[in-house]
Coordinates of C-alpha atoms in Angstrom, one line a residue:
X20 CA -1.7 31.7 -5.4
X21 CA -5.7 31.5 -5.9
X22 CA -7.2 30.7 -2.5
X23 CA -8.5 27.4 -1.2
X24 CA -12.1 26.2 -2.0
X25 CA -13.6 25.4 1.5
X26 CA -16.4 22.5 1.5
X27 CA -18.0 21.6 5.0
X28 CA -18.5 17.9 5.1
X29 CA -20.9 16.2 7.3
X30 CA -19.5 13.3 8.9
X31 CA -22.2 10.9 11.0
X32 CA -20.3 7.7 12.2
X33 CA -23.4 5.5 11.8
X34 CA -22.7 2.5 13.0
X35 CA -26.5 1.3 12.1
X36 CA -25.2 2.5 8.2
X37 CA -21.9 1.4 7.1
X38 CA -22.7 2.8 3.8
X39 CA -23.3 6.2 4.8
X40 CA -20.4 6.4 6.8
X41 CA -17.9 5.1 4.1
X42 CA -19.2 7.0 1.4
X43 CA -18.0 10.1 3.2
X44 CA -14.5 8.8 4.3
X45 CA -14.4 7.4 0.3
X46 CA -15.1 10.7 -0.8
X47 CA -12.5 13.0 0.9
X48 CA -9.6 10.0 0.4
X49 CA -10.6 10.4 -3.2
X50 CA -9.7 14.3 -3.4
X51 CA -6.1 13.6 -1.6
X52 CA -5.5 12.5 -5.3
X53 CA -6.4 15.9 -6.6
X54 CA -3.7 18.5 -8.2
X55 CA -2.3 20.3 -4.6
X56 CA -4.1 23.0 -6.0
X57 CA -7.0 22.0 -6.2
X58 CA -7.5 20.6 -2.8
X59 CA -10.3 21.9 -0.9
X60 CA -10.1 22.8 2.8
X61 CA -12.5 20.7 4.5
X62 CA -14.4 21.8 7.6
X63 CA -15.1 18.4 9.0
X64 CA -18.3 18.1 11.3
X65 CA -18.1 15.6 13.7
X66 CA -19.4 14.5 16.7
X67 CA -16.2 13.6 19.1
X68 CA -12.4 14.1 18.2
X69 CA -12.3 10.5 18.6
X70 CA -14.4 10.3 15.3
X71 CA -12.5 13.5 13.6
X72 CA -9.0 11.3 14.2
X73 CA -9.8 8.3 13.2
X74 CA -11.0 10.3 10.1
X75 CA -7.7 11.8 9.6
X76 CA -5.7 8.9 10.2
X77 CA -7.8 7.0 7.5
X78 CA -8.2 9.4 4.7
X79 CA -4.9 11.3 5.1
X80 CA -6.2 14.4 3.9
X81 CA -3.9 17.4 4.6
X82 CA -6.1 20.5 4.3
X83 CA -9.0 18.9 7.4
X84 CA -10.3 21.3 10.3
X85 CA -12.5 19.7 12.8
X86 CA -16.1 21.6 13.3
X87 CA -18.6 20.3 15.9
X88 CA -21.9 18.1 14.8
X89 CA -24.7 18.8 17.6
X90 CA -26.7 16.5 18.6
X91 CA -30.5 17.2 19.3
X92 CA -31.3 15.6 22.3
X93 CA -34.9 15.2 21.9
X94 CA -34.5 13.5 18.8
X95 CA -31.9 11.3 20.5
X96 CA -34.9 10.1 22.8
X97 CA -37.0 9.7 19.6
X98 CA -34.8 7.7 17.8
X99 CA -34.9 5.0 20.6
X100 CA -38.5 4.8 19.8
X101 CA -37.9 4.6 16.5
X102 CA -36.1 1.7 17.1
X103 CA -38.1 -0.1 18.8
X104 CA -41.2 0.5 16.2
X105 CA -38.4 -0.7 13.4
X106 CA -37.9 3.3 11.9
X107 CA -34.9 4.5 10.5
X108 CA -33.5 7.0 13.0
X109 CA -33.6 10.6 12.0
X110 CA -30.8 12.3 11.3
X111 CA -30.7 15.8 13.2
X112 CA -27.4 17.8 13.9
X113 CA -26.7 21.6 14.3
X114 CA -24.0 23.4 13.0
X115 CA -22.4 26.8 13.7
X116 CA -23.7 29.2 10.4
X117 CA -21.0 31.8 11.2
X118 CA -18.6 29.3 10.5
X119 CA -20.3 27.8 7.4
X120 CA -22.7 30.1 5.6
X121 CA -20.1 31.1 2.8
X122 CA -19.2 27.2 2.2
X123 CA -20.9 24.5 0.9
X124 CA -21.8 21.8 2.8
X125 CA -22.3 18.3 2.1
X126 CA -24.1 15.1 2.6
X127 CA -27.4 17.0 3.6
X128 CA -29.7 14.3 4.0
X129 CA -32.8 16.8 6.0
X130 CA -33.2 20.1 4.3
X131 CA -35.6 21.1 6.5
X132 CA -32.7 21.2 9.5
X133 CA -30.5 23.4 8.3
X134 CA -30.7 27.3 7.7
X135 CA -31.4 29.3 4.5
X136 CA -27.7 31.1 4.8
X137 CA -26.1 27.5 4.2
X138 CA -24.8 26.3 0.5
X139 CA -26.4 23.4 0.8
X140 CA -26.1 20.0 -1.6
X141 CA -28.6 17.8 -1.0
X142 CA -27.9 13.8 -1.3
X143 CA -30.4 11.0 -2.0
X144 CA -28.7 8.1 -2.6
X145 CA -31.5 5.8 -3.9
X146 CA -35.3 5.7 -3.3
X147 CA -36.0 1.8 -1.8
X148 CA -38.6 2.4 0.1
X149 CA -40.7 3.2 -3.7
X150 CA -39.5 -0.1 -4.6
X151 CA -40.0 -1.9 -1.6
X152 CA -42.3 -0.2 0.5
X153 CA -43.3 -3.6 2.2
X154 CA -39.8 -3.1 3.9
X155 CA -40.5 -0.1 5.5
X156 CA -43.0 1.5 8.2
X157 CA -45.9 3.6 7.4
X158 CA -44.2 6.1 9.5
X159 CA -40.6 5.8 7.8
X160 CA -42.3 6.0 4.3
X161 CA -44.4 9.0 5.5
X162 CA -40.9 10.8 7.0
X163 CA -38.8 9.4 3.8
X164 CA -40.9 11.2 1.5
X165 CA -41.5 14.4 3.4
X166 CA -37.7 14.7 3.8
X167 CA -37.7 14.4 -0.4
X168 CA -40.4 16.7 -0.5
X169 CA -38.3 19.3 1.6
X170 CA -35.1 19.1 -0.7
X171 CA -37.1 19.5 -4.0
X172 CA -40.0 22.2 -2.4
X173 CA -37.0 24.4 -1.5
X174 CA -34.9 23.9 -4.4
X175 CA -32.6 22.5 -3.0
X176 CA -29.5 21.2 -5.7
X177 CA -29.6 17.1 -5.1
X178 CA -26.8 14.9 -5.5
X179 CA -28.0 11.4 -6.9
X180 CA -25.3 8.3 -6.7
X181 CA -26.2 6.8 -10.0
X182 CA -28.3 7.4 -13.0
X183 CA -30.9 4.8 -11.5
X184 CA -31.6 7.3 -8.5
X185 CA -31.8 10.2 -10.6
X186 CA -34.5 8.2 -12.9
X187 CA -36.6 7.2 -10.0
X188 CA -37.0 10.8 -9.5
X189 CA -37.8 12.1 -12.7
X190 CA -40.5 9.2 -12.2
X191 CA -42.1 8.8 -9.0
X192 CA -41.6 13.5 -8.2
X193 CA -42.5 14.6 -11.9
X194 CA -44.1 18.1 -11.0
X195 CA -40.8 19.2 -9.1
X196 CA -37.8 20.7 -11.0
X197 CA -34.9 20.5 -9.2
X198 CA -30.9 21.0 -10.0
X199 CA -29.8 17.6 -9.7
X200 CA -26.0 15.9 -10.1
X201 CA -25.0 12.6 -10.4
X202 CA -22.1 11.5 -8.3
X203 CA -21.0 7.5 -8.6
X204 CA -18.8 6.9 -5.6
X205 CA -15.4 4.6 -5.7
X206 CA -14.2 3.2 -3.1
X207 CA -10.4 3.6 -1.1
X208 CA -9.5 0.1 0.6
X209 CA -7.0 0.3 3.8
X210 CA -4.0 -1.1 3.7
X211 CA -4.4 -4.9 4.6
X212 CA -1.3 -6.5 3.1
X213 CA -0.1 -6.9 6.9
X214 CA -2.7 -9.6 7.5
X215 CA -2.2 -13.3 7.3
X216 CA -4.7 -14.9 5.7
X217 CA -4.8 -18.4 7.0
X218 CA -4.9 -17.0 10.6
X219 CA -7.8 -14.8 9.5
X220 CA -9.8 -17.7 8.0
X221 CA -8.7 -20.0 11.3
X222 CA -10.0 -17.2 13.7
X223 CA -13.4 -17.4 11.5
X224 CA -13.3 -21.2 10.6
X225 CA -13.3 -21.2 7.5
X226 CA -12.0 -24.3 6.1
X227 CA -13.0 -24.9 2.8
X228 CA -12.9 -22.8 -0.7
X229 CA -15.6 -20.1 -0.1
X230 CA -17.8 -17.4 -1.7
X231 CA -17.9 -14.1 0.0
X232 CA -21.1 -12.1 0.3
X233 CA -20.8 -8.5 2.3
X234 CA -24.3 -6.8 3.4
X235 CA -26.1 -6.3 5.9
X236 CA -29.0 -8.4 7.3
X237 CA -31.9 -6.3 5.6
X238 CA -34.3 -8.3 3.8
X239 CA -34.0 -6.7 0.2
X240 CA -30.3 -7.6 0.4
X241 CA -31.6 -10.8 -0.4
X242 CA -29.6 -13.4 2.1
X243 CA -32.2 -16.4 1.8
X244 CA -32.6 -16.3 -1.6
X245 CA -28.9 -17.4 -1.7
X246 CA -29.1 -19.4 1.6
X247 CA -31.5 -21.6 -0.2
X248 CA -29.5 -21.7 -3.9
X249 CA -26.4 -22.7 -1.3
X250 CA -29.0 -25.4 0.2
X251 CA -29.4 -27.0 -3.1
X252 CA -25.8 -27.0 -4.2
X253 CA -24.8 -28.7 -1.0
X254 CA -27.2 -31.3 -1.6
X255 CA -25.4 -32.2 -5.1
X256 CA -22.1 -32.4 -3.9
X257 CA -20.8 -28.5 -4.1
X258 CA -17.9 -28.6 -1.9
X259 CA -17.6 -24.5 -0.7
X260 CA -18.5 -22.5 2.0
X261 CA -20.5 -19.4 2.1
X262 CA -18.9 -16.5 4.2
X263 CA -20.7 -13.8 5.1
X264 CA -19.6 -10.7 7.2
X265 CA -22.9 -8.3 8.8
X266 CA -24.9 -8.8 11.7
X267 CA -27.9 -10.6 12.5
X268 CA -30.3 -8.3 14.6
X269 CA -30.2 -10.2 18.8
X270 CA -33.3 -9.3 19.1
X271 CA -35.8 -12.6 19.0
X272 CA -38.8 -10.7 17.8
X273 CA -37.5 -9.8 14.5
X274 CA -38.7 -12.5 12.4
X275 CA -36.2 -12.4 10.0
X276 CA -33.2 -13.5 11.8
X277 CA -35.3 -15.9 13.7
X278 CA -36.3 -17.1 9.6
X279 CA -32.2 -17.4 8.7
X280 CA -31.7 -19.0 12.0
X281 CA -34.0 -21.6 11.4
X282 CA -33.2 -21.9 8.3
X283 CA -29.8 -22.7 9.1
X284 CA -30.4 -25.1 12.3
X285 CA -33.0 -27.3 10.3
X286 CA -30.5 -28.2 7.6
X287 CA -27.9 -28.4 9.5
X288 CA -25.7 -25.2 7.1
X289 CA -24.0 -23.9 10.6
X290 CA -20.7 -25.0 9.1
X291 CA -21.4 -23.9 5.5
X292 CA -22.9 -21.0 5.9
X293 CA -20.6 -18.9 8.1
X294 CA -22.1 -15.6 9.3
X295 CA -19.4 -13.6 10.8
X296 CA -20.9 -10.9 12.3
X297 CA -19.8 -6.9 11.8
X298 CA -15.9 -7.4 11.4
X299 CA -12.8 -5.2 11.3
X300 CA -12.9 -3.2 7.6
X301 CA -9.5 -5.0 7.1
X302 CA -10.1 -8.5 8.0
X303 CA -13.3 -8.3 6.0
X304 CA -11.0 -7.1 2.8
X305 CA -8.5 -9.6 3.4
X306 CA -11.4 -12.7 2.8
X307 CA -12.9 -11.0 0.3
X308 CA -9.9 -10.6 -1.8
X309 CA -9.1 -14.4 -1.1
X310 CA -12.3 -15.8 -2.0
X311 CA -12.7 -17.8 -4.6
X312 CA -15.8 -15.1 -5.7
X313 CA -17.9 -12.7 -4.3
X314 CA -21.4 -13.1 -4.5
X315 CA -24.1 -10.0 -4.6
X316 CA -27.8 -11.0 -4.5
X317 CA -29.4 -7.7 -4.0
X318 CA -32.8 -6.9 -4.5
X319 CA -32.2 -3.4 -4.8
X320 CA -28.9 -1.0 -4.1
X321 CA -28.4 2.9 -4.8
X322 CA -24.9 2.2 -5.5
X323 CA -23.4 -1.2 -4.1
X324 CA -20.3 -0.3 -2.7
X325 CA -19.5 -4.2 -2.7
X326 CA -19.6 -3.7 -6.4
X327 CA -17.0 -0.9 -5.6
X328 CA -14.9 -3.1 -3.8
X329 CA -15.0 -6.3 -6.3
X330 CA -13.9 -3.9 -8.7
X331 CA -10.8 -1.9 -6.4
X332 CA -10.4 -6.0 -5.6
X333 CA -10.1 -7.2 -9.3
X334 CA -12.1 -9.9 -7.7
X335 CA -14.9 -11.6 -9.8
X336 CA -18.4 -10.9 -8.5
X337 CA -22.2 -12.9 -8.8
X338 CA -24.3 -10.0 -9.2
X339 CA -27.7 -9.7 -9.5
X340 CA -28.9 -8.2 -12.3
X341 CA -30.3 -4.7 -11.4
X342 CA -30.1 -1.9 -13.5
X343 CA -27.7 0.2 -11.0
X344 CA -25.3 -3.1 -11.1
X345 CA -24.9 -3.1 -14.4
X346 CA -24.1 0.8 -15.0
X347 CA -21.6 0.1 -12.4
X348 CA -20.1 -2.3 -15.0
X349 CA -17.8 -4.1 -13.4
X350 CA -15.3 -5.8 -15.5
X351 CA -14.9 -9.6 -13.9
X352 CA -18.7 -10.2 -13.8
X353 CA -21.5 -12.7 -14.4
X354 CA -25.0 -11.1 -13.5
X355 CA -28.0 -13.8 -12.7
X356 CA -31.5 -13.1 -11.5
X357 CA -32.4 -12.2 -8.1
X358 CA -35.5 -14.1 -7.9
X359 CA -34.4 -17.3 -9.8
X360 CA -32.9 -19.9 -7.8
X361 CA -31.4 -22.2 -10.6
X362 CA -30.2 -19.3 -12.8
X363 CA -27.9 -18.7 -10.1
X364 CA -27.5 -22.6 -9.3
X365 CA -26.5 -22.9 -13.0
X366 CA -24.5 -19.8 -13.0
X367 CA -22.4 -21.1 -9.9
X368 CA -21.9 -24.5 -11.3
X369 CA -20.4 -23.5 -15.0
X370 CA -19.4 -19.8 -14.9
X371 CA -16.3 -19.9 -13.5
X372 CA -14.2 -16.9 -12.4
X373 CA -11.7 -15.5 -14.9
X374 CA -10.6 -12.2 -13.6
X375 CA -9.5 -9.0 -15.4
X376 CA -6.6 -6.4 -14.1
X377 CA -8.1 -3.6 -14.0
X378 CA -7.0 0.3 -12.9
X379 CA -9.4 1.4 -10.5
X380 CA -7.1 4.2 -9.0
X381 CA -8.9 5.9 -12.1
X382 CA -12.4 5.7 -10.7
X383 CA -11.2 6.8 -7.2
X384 CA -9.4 10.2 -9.0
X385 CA -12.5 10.1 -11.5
X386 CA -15.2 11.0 -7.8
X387 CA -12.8 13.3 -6.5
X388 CA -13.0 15.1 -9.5
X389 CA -16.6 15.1 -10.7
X390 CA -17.1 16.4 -7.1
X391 CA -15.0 19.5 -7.3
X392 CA -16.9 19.8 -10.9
X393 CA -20.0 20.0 -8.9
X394 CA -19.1 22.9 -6.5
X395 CA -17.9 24.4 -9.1
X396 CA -21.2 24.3 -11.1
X397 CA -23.2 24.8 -7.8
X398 CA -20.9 27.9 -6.8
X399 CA -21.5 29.9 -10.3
X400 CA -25.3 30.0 -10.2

């Protein structure tokens, strides 16, 4: 019997990044659908066991082995000041090469952190801040870009999450040449059947039909565009609510919360426009899939793993129009425009829902498998 592949995974539960963290626990549930043979042994590198059994209990992959994640502590301290300033935090853990250095290990989001001996796979899941640089600080475009600069200076293989991604960097880092894959993600959705519905929406009150919009409360995701077409609609008779699960920053400086907040107050939407908060991954499943649609207004996504989730759903989905949405072709669909308040006004009033079955198990088996392609690839050069 050949022996195992072994791929060291690098698992960060970012509670600041729900994407980052899925996208990990989505890719190792996707290889438990491989060929037994074909199953990797993952060295999992984790902070706490706490995090390396909640990871086992979710995925429910056989062939796991927990590795520690160090922390830096002086970048610990620095990411508090990052936080305060608005900068992403860095991302800076240690791992132990005598354990690794013949394996390759994956997410790698800081070449610059890890040692020459390591296999690495890089992974850039979009580039935003190029897009939207107004969202960002001049010192978390400065470190954004080094860190890119790092992967493609070093020649570093990069794993892209769409053909978008990998576009923006043939376009905005011509002069490098770098090995580069492309790896769309699928999602795997827990197990909710054992929820009730009606007592979820009762614990949330909700009380009326509703649209369901999942991101977080970062301004490219787009929330008052659609808290103003919602505005309008109410004003003509548009009997629904507007649920929305993510969390709205405490803090009374930032001005945009304190801008949806007033927002909200001064036309009296408290009751429409329900913001939930951060809520359990099944409860927030459970109203999504019991919505009458799901509503996307993104500015800008790498790879919208609410998309994913329509799509595992069968649920019908408003989705702004971006190029990445629509190579993620989802099947029960109507795209609008992002920055046009009655396309989506008319989109919401006559498109109605009319969803599609649809196999998605096949897109789940489809990421597992691309990704063992990729090793494989990587591990021949």
């Amino acid at each position: 019997m050949a022996e195992k592949q072994q791929i060291a995974i690098i698992y960060e539960n970012l509670t600041g990044w729900a994407g980052g963290t899925l996208y990990v626990l989505n890719l190792v549930s996707s290889l438990s659908l491989l060929d037994e043979c074909d199953k990797p042994i993952i060295h999992l590198y984790c902070v706490s066991k706490k995090d390396f059994y909640s990871f086992q209990e979710i995925t429910k992959y056989p062939y796991l082995k927990m590795e520690k994640l160090y922390r830096n502590p002086f970048i610990k301290a620095l990411n508090k000041v990052f936080r305060y300033v608005k900068a992403s935090p860095l991302s800076f853990f240690g791992i132990d090469i005598s354990k690794t250095k013949d394996v390759f290990v994956f997410p790698v989001r800081s070449r610059n952190i890890m040692s020459n001996d390591h296999k690495i796979l890089g992974w850039i899941p979009d580039f935003q801040e190029l897009h939207y640089p107004e969202f960002f600080s001049k010192s978390e475009l400065n470190y954004r870009d080094k860190e890119h600069r790092d992967f493609f200076l070093s020649k570093t293989p990069v794993v892209y999450s769409s053909k978008d991604a990998f576009q923006d960097f043939k376009k905005y880092y011509p002069e490098y040449d770098v090995k580069s894959f492309i790896l769309p993600f699928a999602v795997t959705l827990p197990d909710f059947s054992d929820l009730n519905i009606q007592h979820v929406k009762s614990e949330f009150g909700i009380n009326k039909k509703y649209f369901f919009c999942a991101n977080q409360f970062w301004v490219h995701k787009n929330h008052m565009f659609l808290f103003r077409v919602f505005k309008k609609l109410i004003d003509k008779g548009f009997d629904y609510q507007l649920v929305c699960s993510g969390k709205l920053l405490d803090s009374k400086k930032d001005k945009y919360t304190q801008e949806i907040r007033s927002f909200l107050q001064q036309n009296n939407l408290q009751n429409r426009i329900v913001i939930l908060g951060f809520i359990d991954r099944k409860k927030q499943l459970c109203l999504m899939k019991n919505s009458y649609a799901i509503i996307q207004p993104s500015l800008f996504e790498g790879w919208s793993t609410v998309v994913e989730d329509a799509k595992a759903l069968n649920k019908y989905i408003y989705l702004s129009n971006l190029n990445v949405h629509i190579e993620q072709a989802p099947k029960n669909v109507c795209y609008f425009n992002p920055n046009d308040e009655e396309d989506l006004i008319d989109k919401l009033q006559n498109v109605h829902p009319n969803e599609i079955k649809y196999d998605y198990k096949i897109d789940i088996m489809n990421f597992g498998k691309c990704f063992i392609k990729i090793i494989n690839e990587y591990g021949k050069e």
